[in-house]
Amino acid sequence: MLVLIIVTALSACSIATPIRYAAESALDPPERPPIGAPDGTDLMLYSVAIGEGAASDRPKRMLFVSGSGCTSLKHFLRPYLQPLRTPYRVYAVQKPGVADGDLGLACGDAFHAADTLPAILMRQRAVFDWLKRGGDGGNGPITLFGVSEGGGIAVALAAEAGPAVVDRVVVIGSGGLTLRRSLQILASQDLLAVDFDALSAKVASDPHSVAKRRFGHAHTYWSSMLDADPLPAYLRLRVPALVLFGEKDRSVPVEAAWHLKEAMRAADQTNVTVQTVTGADHALRRDGKDLKPSLFRGVSDWLKDGVWKHDPAREHGGSP
């Protein structure tokens, strides 16, 4: 489902990664299409062209749903997806309280006040509906790409819309368990750096508090996320979905991928492909090497024909 505890797919690397991304984005910043939210406020929407021929041909459309945290999409949207070869025009909406240049080193009060599952879904639906209406001037099906916390949200949007609107879903680092169950498993394996029982009790005692924070998130975040179950949306999904999961993930246990795979098998549902990447962590890194460039070439092939042809166990990785 969702992801994290203190680490996310887009912040799990060293601080050098967002700084490098920021330098790259300064040279080639994303576009900023104007769009409003249902509550009348403006949404900070980013758009980039990726893939071979994306600049000259009319690419397909993708909605990217990011993981947790308050790093600006401006910095990582293009570099993160750059290894994809399939041409896409990608759209992604910034979280509230996150400024254009934020590196995610400290999340402010405005961010925490709006960092709940219903609020996140509202903003993602606003952009998704805008794309469905052709607000970008495009038409045709939309591909959804969700990372970490955004994985379950992408699947939920795809399940709601159906195959008439969505053609494929890609999920990175998010499986079929609730966040509560995922953290319980990590705690049982001594892989959790926090006391989960204490966290749960504190949140339950004051679930609506924004001011009270536990391990980087307000009580409102935890109370909205802990028991959100991603599995029903997967079971309603009627389009092909690819789920990539690090075998050594220490933010969401690999058991979440196993649970999803077993649930799909039990339901005789063959449209969801679950691939675990040997030795990889939550950010799809192994032994300090980034596996995404190679893995995303496999994702590109899957986006074209719906068949996973790569062997994740053979990925050797790129630069640290």
Short mmCIF file of C-alpha atoms in Angstrom, two decimals:
data_model
loop_
_atom_site.label_atom_id
_atom_site.label_comp_id
_atom_site.label_asym_id
_atom_site.label_seq_id
_atom_site.Cartn_x
_atom_site.Cartn_y
_atom_site.Cartn_z
CA MET A 1 0.00 0.00 0.00
CA LEU A 2 1.62 3.02 1.11
CA VAL A 3 4.96 3.40 2.27
CA LEU A 4 7.45 4.71 4.65
CA ILE A 5 8.05 5.25 8.04
CA ILE A 6 10.70 7.78 8.00
CA VAL A 7 12.23 6.84 4.68
CA THR A 8 10.53 7.22 1.31
CA ALA A 9 11.40 6.06 -2.16
CA LEU A 10 12.39 9.55 -3.14
CA SER A 11 14.32 10.45 0.01
CA ALA A 12 15.86 7.13 0.93
CA CYS A 13 19.12 8.01 -0.73
CA SER A 14 21.62 10.41 0.75
CA ILE A 15 21.00 14.15 0.81
CA ALA A 16 23.31 14.36 -2.19
CA THR A 17 20.55 12.95 -4.41
CA PRO A 18 17.98 15.77 -3.97
CA ILE A 19 20.76 18.35 -4.24
CA ARG A 20 21.87 16.80 -7.53
CA TYR A 21 18.26 16.67 -8.72
CA ALA A 22 17.82 20.35 -7.78
CA ALA A 23 20.83 21.31 -9.87
CA GLU A 24 19.48 19.38 -12.85
CA SER A 25 15.99 20.89 -12.50
CA ALA A 26 17.43 24.42 -12.45
CA LEU A 27 18.84 23.80 -15.93
CA ASP A 28 15.68 22.20 -17.30
CA PRO A 29 12.71 23.03 -15.04
CA PRO A 30 9.31 21.35 -15.49
CA GLU A 31 6.42 23.21 -17.07
CA ARG A 32 3.66 24.56 -14.80
CA PRO A 33 0.19 24.16 -16.40
CA PRO A 34 -2.47 26.25 -14.62
CA ILE A 35 -5.16 24.27 -12.79
CA GLY A 36 -7.46 24.86 -9.83
CA ALA A 37 -8.59 22.60 -6.99
CA PRO A 38 -12.25 21.87 -6.13
CA ASP A 39 -11.93 24.16 -3.09
CA GLY A 40 -11.03 27.12 -5.31
CA THR A 41 -7.32 27.15 -4.56
CA ASP A 42 -4.64 26.83 -7.23
CA LEU A 43 -2.81 23.53 -7.59
CA MET A 44 0.92 23.51 -8.21
CA LEU A 45 1.01 21.17 -11.19
CA TYR A 46 4.23 20.10 -12.91
CA SER A 47 4.63 18.59 -16.35
CA VAL A 48 7.60 17.05 -18.16
CA ALA A 49 8.13 15.17 -21.39
CA ILE A 50 10.04 11.90 -21.06
CA GLY A 51 10.98 9.00 -23.31
CA GLU A 52 12.30 8.59 -26.80
CA GLY A 53 10.62 10.98 -29.21
CA ALA A 54 8.54 12.64 -26.49
CA ALA A 55 9.49 16.14 -27.61
CA SER A 56 8.54 15.70 -31.28
CA ASP A 57 5.75 13.10 -31.31
CA ARG A 58 2.45 13.33 -29.45
CA PRO A 59 3.22 11.25 -26.37
CA LYS A 60 0.79 9.39 -24.18
CA ARG A 61 -0.27 10.93 -20.87
CA MET A 62 0.81 9.83 -17.40
CA LEU A 63 -0.22 10.91 -13.92
CA PHE A 64 2.63 10.44 -11.46
CA VAL A 65 1.68 10.04 -7.77
CA SER A 66 4.67 10.62 -5.50
CA GLY A 67 5.61 9.12 -2.16
CA SER A 68 5.47 10.78 1.25
CA GLY A 69 7.47 13.79 2.34
CA CYS A 70 7.81 17.42 1.30
CA THR A 71 10.50 17.48 -1.38
CA SER A 72 9.39 19.58 -4.34
CA LEU A 73 8.39 17.63 -7.43
CA LYS A 74 10.31 20.21 -9.41
CA HIS A 75 13.55 18.55 -8.34
CA PHE A 76 12.90 14.85 -8.84
CA LEU A 77 10.06 14.38 -11.34
CA ARG A 78 12.17 14.39 -14.49
CA PRO A 79 15.32 12.66 -13.13
CA TYR A 80 13.30 9.92 -11.46
CA LEU A 81 11.37 9.00 -14.62
CA GLN A 82 14.08 9.80 -17.15
CA PRO A 83 15.11 6.12 -17.65
CA LEU A 84 11.68 5.34 -19.14
CA ARG A 85 12.01 5.05 -22.91
CA THR A 86 8.29 5.12 -23.71
CA PRO A 87 7.29 8.68 -24.71
CA TYR A 88 4.98 10.31 -22.16
CA ARG A 89 3.80 13.73 -21.13
CA VAL A 90 3.87 13.36 -17.33
CA TYR A 91 1.78 15.38 -14.88
CA ALA A 92 2.24 15.49 -11.10
CA VAL A 93 0.67 17.71 -8.45
CA GLN A 94 2.66 19.23 -5.59
CA LYS A 95 1.55 18.64 -2.01
CA PRO A 96 0.18 21.66 -0.10
CA GLY A 97 2.71 23.63 1.90
CA VAL A 98 5.60 22.58 -0.34
CA ALA A 99 7.34 25.46 -2.08
CA ASP A 100 8.73 25.22 -5.59
CA GLY A 101 12.33 24.92 -4.40
CA ASP A 102 11.92 22.81 -1.23
CA LEU A 103 14.45 20.02 -0.74
CA GLY A 104 12.32 18.26 1.87
CA LEU A 105 14.67 18.88 4.78
CA ALA A 106 11.87 20.17 7.04
CA CYS A 107 8.12 20.02 6.44
CA GLY A 108 6.10 23.05 7.58
CA ASP A 109 2.75 23.42 9.35
CA ALA A 110 0.82 23.98 6.10
CA PHE A 111 2.14 20.69 4.77
CA HIS A 112 1.19 18.74 7.90
CA ALA A 113 -2.28 20.28 8.03
CA ALA A 114 -3.10 18.89 4.56
CA ASP A 115 -1.07 15.68 4.73
CA THR A 116 -3.93 13.19 5.15
CA LEU A 117 -5.22 10.48 2.85
CA PRO A 118 -8.54 12.26 2.02
CA ALA A 119 -6.73 15.51 1.21
CA ILE A 120 -4.13 13.75 -0.93
CA LEU A 121 -6.84 11.87 -2.82
CA MET A 122 -8.78 15.09 -3.40
CA ARG A 123 -5.82 16.76 -5.09
CA GLN A 124 -4.92 13.71 -7.18
CA ARG A 125 -8.55 13.31 -8.30
CA ALA A 126 -8.66 16.98 -9.30
CA VAL A 127 -5.72 16.51 -11.68
CA PHE A 128 -6.98 13.12 -12.86
CA ASP A 129 -10.41 14.59 -13.68
CA TRP A 130 -8.73 17.50 -15.47
CA LEU A 131 -6.82 15.02 -17.64
CA LYS A 132 -9.98 12.99 -18.30
CA ARG A 133 -11.71 16.17 -19.52
CA GLY A 134 -8.80 16.91 -21.84
CA GLY A 135 -7.73 19.96 -19.85
CA ASP A 136 -4.20 19.42 -21.13
CA GLY A 137 -5.42 19.40 -24.72
CA GLY A 138 -4.82 15.66 -24.97
CA ASN A 139 -7.05 12.65 -25.27
CA GLY A 140 -6.81 8.90 -25.02
CA PRO A 141 -6.11 6.68 -22.01
CA ILE A 142 -4.02 7.72 -19.03
CA THR A 143 -1.21 5.71 -17.44
CA LEU A 144 -0.88 5.93 -13.66
CA PHE A 145 2.51 5.64 -11.96
CA GLY A 146 2.54 5.53 -8.15
CA VAL A 147 5.59 5.41 -5.90
CA SER A 148 5.51 4.31 -2.27
CA GLU A 149 2.64 6.13 -0.55
CA GLY A 150 1.40 7.01 -4.03
CA GLY A 151 1.14 3.38 -5.13
CA GLY A 152 -2.13 2.62 -3.38
CA ILE A 153 -3.54 5.98 -4.47
CA ALA A 154 -2.71 5.29 -8.13
CA VAL A 155 -4.40 1.88 -7.92
CA ALA A 156 -7.48 3.41 -6.25
CA LEU A 157 -7.84 6.01 -9.03
CA ALA A 158 -7.42 3.34 -11.72
CA ALA A 159 -9.97 1.04 -10.08
CA GLU A 160 -12.50 3.89 -9.91
CA ALA A 161 -12.01 4.99 -13.51
CA GLY A 162 -11.76 1.62 -15.24
CA PRO A 163 -10.26 0.58 -18.59
CA ALA A 164 -12.16 3.22 -20.57
CA VAL A 165 -9.92 5.86 -18.97
CA VAL A 166 -6.78 4.09 -17.72
CA ASP A 167 -4.62 1.75 -19.77
CA ARG A 168 -1.88 0.69 -17.30
CA VAL A 169 -0.71 1.17 -13.73
CA VAL A 170 2.88 1.01 -12.45
CA VAL A 171 3.51 0.76 -8.71
CA ILE A 172 6.90 0.99 -6.97
CA GLY A 173 7.39 -0.09 -3.35
CA SER A 174 3.75 -0.54 -2.33
CA GLY A 175 1.95 -3.83 -1.76
CA GLY A 176 -1.26 -5.32 -0.43
CA LEU A 177 -1.03 -4.72 3.34
CA THR A 178 -2.19 -1.83 5.48
CA LEU A 179 0.48 0.46 6.86
CA ARG A 180 -0.34 -0.77 10.34
CA ARG A 181 0.28 -4.40 9.39
CA SER A 182 3.45 -3.49 7.49
CA LEU A 183 4.90 -1.69 10.49
CA GLN A 184 3.91 -4.54 12.79
CA ILE A 185 5.86 -6.95 10.59
CA LEU A 186 8.91 -4.68 10.53
CA ALA A 187 8.72 -4.37 14.33
CA SER A 188 8.55 -8.16 14.73
CA GLN A 189 11.72 -8.44 12.63
CA ASP A 190 13.54 -5.77 14.68
CA LEU A 191 13.73 -3.61 11.56
CA LEU A 192 11.76 -0.67 12.91
CA ALA A 193 13.65 2.18 14.50
CA VAL A 194 10.60 3.25 16.51
CA ASP A 195 8.27 1.69 19.09
CA PHE A 196 5.22 0.97 16.98
CA ASP A 197 2.93 0.14 19.90
CA ALA A 198 3.79 3.46 21.54
CA LEU A 199 3.25 5.29 18.25
CA SER A 200 -0.14 3.66 17.74
CA ALA A 201 -1.27 4.41 21.29
CA LYS A 202 -0.21 8.06 21.11
CA VAL A 203 -2.00 8.59 17.81
CA ALA A 204 -5.16 6.84 19.04
CA SER A 205 -5.25 9.12 22.10
CA ASP A 206 -5.50 12.26 19.92
CA PRO A 207 -6.07 11.24 16.27
CA HIS A 208 -7.13 14.70 15.02
CA SER A 209 -4.10 16.63 16.22
CA VAL A 210 -1.97 18.40 13.63
CA ALA A 211 0.31 19.93 16.24
CA LYS A 212 1.34 16.60 17.73
CA ARG A 213 3.91 14.84 15.58
CA ARG A 214 5.30 11.33 15.69
CA PHE A 215 8.38 10.45 13.65
CA GLY A 216 7.99 13.22 11.12
CA HIS A 217 4.21 13.09 10.65
CA ALA A 218 1.22 14.64 12.40
CA HIS A 219 -1.32 12.48 14.23
CA THR A 220 -3.80 13.31 11.47
CA TYR A 221 -1.52 11.66 8.92
CA TRP A 222 -1.09 8.47 10.93
CA SER A 223 -4.78 8.16 11.82
CA SER A 224 -5.80 8.54 8.16
CA MET A 225 -3.16 6.18 6.80
CA LEU A 226 -2.58 3.34 9.28
CA ASP A 227 -5.66 1.27 8.45
CA ALA A 228 -6.27 2.23 4.83
CA ASP A 229 -6.43 -1.10 2.99
CA PRO A 230 -5.12 -1.12 -0.61
CA LEU A 231 -6.24 -4.65 -1.41
CA PRO A 232 -9.91 -3.97 -2.32
CA ALA A 233 -8.80 -1.52 -5.02
CA TYR A 234 -6.44 -4.12 -6.48
CA LEU A 235 -9.29 -6.63 -6.54
CA ARG A 236 -11.49 -4.12 -8.42
CA LEU A 237 -8.73 -3.25 -10.89
CA ARG A 238 -9.53 -4.18 -14.49
CA VAL A 239 -6.41 -2.89 -16.23
CA PRO A 240 -2.87 -4.32 -16.30
CA ALA A 241 -0.74 -3.35 -13.31
CA LEU A 242 2.97 -3.88 -12.67
CA VAL A 243 4.24 -3.84 -9.06
CA LEU A 244 8.00 -3.68 -8.41
CA PHE A 245 9.15 -4.35 -4.87
CA GLY A 246 12.59 -4.50 -3.28
CA GLU A 247 13.28 -7.83 -1.58
CA LYS A 248 15.23 -6.05 1.18
CA ASP A 249 12.77 -3.17 1.59
CA ARG A 250 13.02 -1.83 5.15
CA SER A 251 10.21 0.72 4.81
CA VAL A 252 7.50 -1.63 3.58
CA PRO A 253 8.22 -5.34 4.17
CA VAL A 254 8.39 -7.67 1.20
CA GLU A 255 5.53 -9.58 2.84
CA ALA A 256 3.27 -6.83 1.45
CA ALA A 257 4.24 -7.93 -2.08
CA TRP A 258 3.79 -11.60 -1.21
CA HIS A 259 0.35 -10.90 0.27
CA LEU A 260 -0.71 -9.02 -2.86
CA LYS A 261 0.54 -11.78 -5.14
CA GLU A 262 -1.29 -14.47 -3.16
CA ALA A 263 -4.51 -12.45 -3.06
CA MET A 264 -4.42 -12.02 -6.84
CA ARG A 265 -3.82 -15.75 -7.28
CA ALA A 266 -6.67 -16.64 -4.93
CA ALA A 267 -9.01 -14.32 -6.83
CA ASP A 268 -7.83 -15.78 -10.16
CA GLN A 269 -6.91 -12.23 -11.19
CA THR A 270 -4.13 -12.25 -13.76
CA ASN A 271 -3.90 -8.53 -14.63
CA VAL A 272 -1.55 -7.70 -11.72
CA THR A 273 2.12 -8.64 -12.15
CA VAL A 274 4.18 -8.56 -8.94
CA GLN A 275 7.98 -8.64 -9.27
CA THR A 276 10.37 -8.63 -6.32
CA VAL A 277 13.88 -7.34 -7.01
CA THR A 278 16.57 -9.47 -5.37
CA GLY A 279 18.59 -7.61 -2.74
CA ALA A 280 16.97 -4.23 -3.51
CA ASP A 281 15.76 -1.73 -0.91
CA HIS A 282 12.75 0.57 -0.92
CA ALA A 283 14.37 2.91 -3.44
CA LEU A 284 15.34 -0.01 -5.71
CA ARG A 285 19.01 0.24 -4.78
CA ARG A 286 21.30 -2.69 -4.03
CA ASP A 287 24.71 -2.42 -2.42
CA GLY A 288 24.64 1.31 -3.05
CA LYS A 289 23.87 0.93 -6.75
CA ASP A 290 20.75 2.34 -8.36
CA LEU A 291 18.85 -0.40 -10.21
CA LYS A 292 16.15 1.89 -11.58
CA PRO A 293 17.82 2.71 -14.92
CA SER A 294 17.90 -0.97 -15.86
CA LEU A 295 14.57 -1.86 -14.25
CA PHE A 296 12.81 1.05 -15.89
CA ARG A 297 13.90 -0.20 -19.29
CA GLY A 298 11.90 -3.30 -18.41
CA VAL A 299 9.01 -1.09 -17.30
CA SER A 300 9.16 0.66 -20.69
CA ASP A 301 8.80 -2.67 -22.49
CA TRP A 302 5.91 -3.64 -20.20
CA LEU A 303 4.15 -0.33 -20.88
CA LYS A 304 4.24 -1.17 -24.59
CA ASP A 305 3.02 -4.76 -24.56
CA GLY A 306 2.00 -5.65 -20.99
CA VAL A 307 4.57 -8.45 -20.72
CA TRP A 308 7.35 -8.39 -18.09
CA LYS A 309 10.47 -9.75 -19.78
CA HIS A 310 13.24 -8.73 -17.36
CA ASP A 311 14.78 -10.85 -14.65
CA PRO A 312 15.15 -8.56 -11.60
CA ALA A 313 17.65 -10.99 -10.04
CA ARG A 314 20.12 -10.19 -12.84
CA GLU A 315 20.07 -6.41 -12.44
CA HIS A 316 23.59 -5.09 -11.76
CA GLY A 317 22.80 -1.45 -11.07
CA GLY A 318 24.19 1.87 -12.13
CA SER A 319 25.97 4.66 -10.30
CA PRO A 320 25.64 5.10 -6.53
#
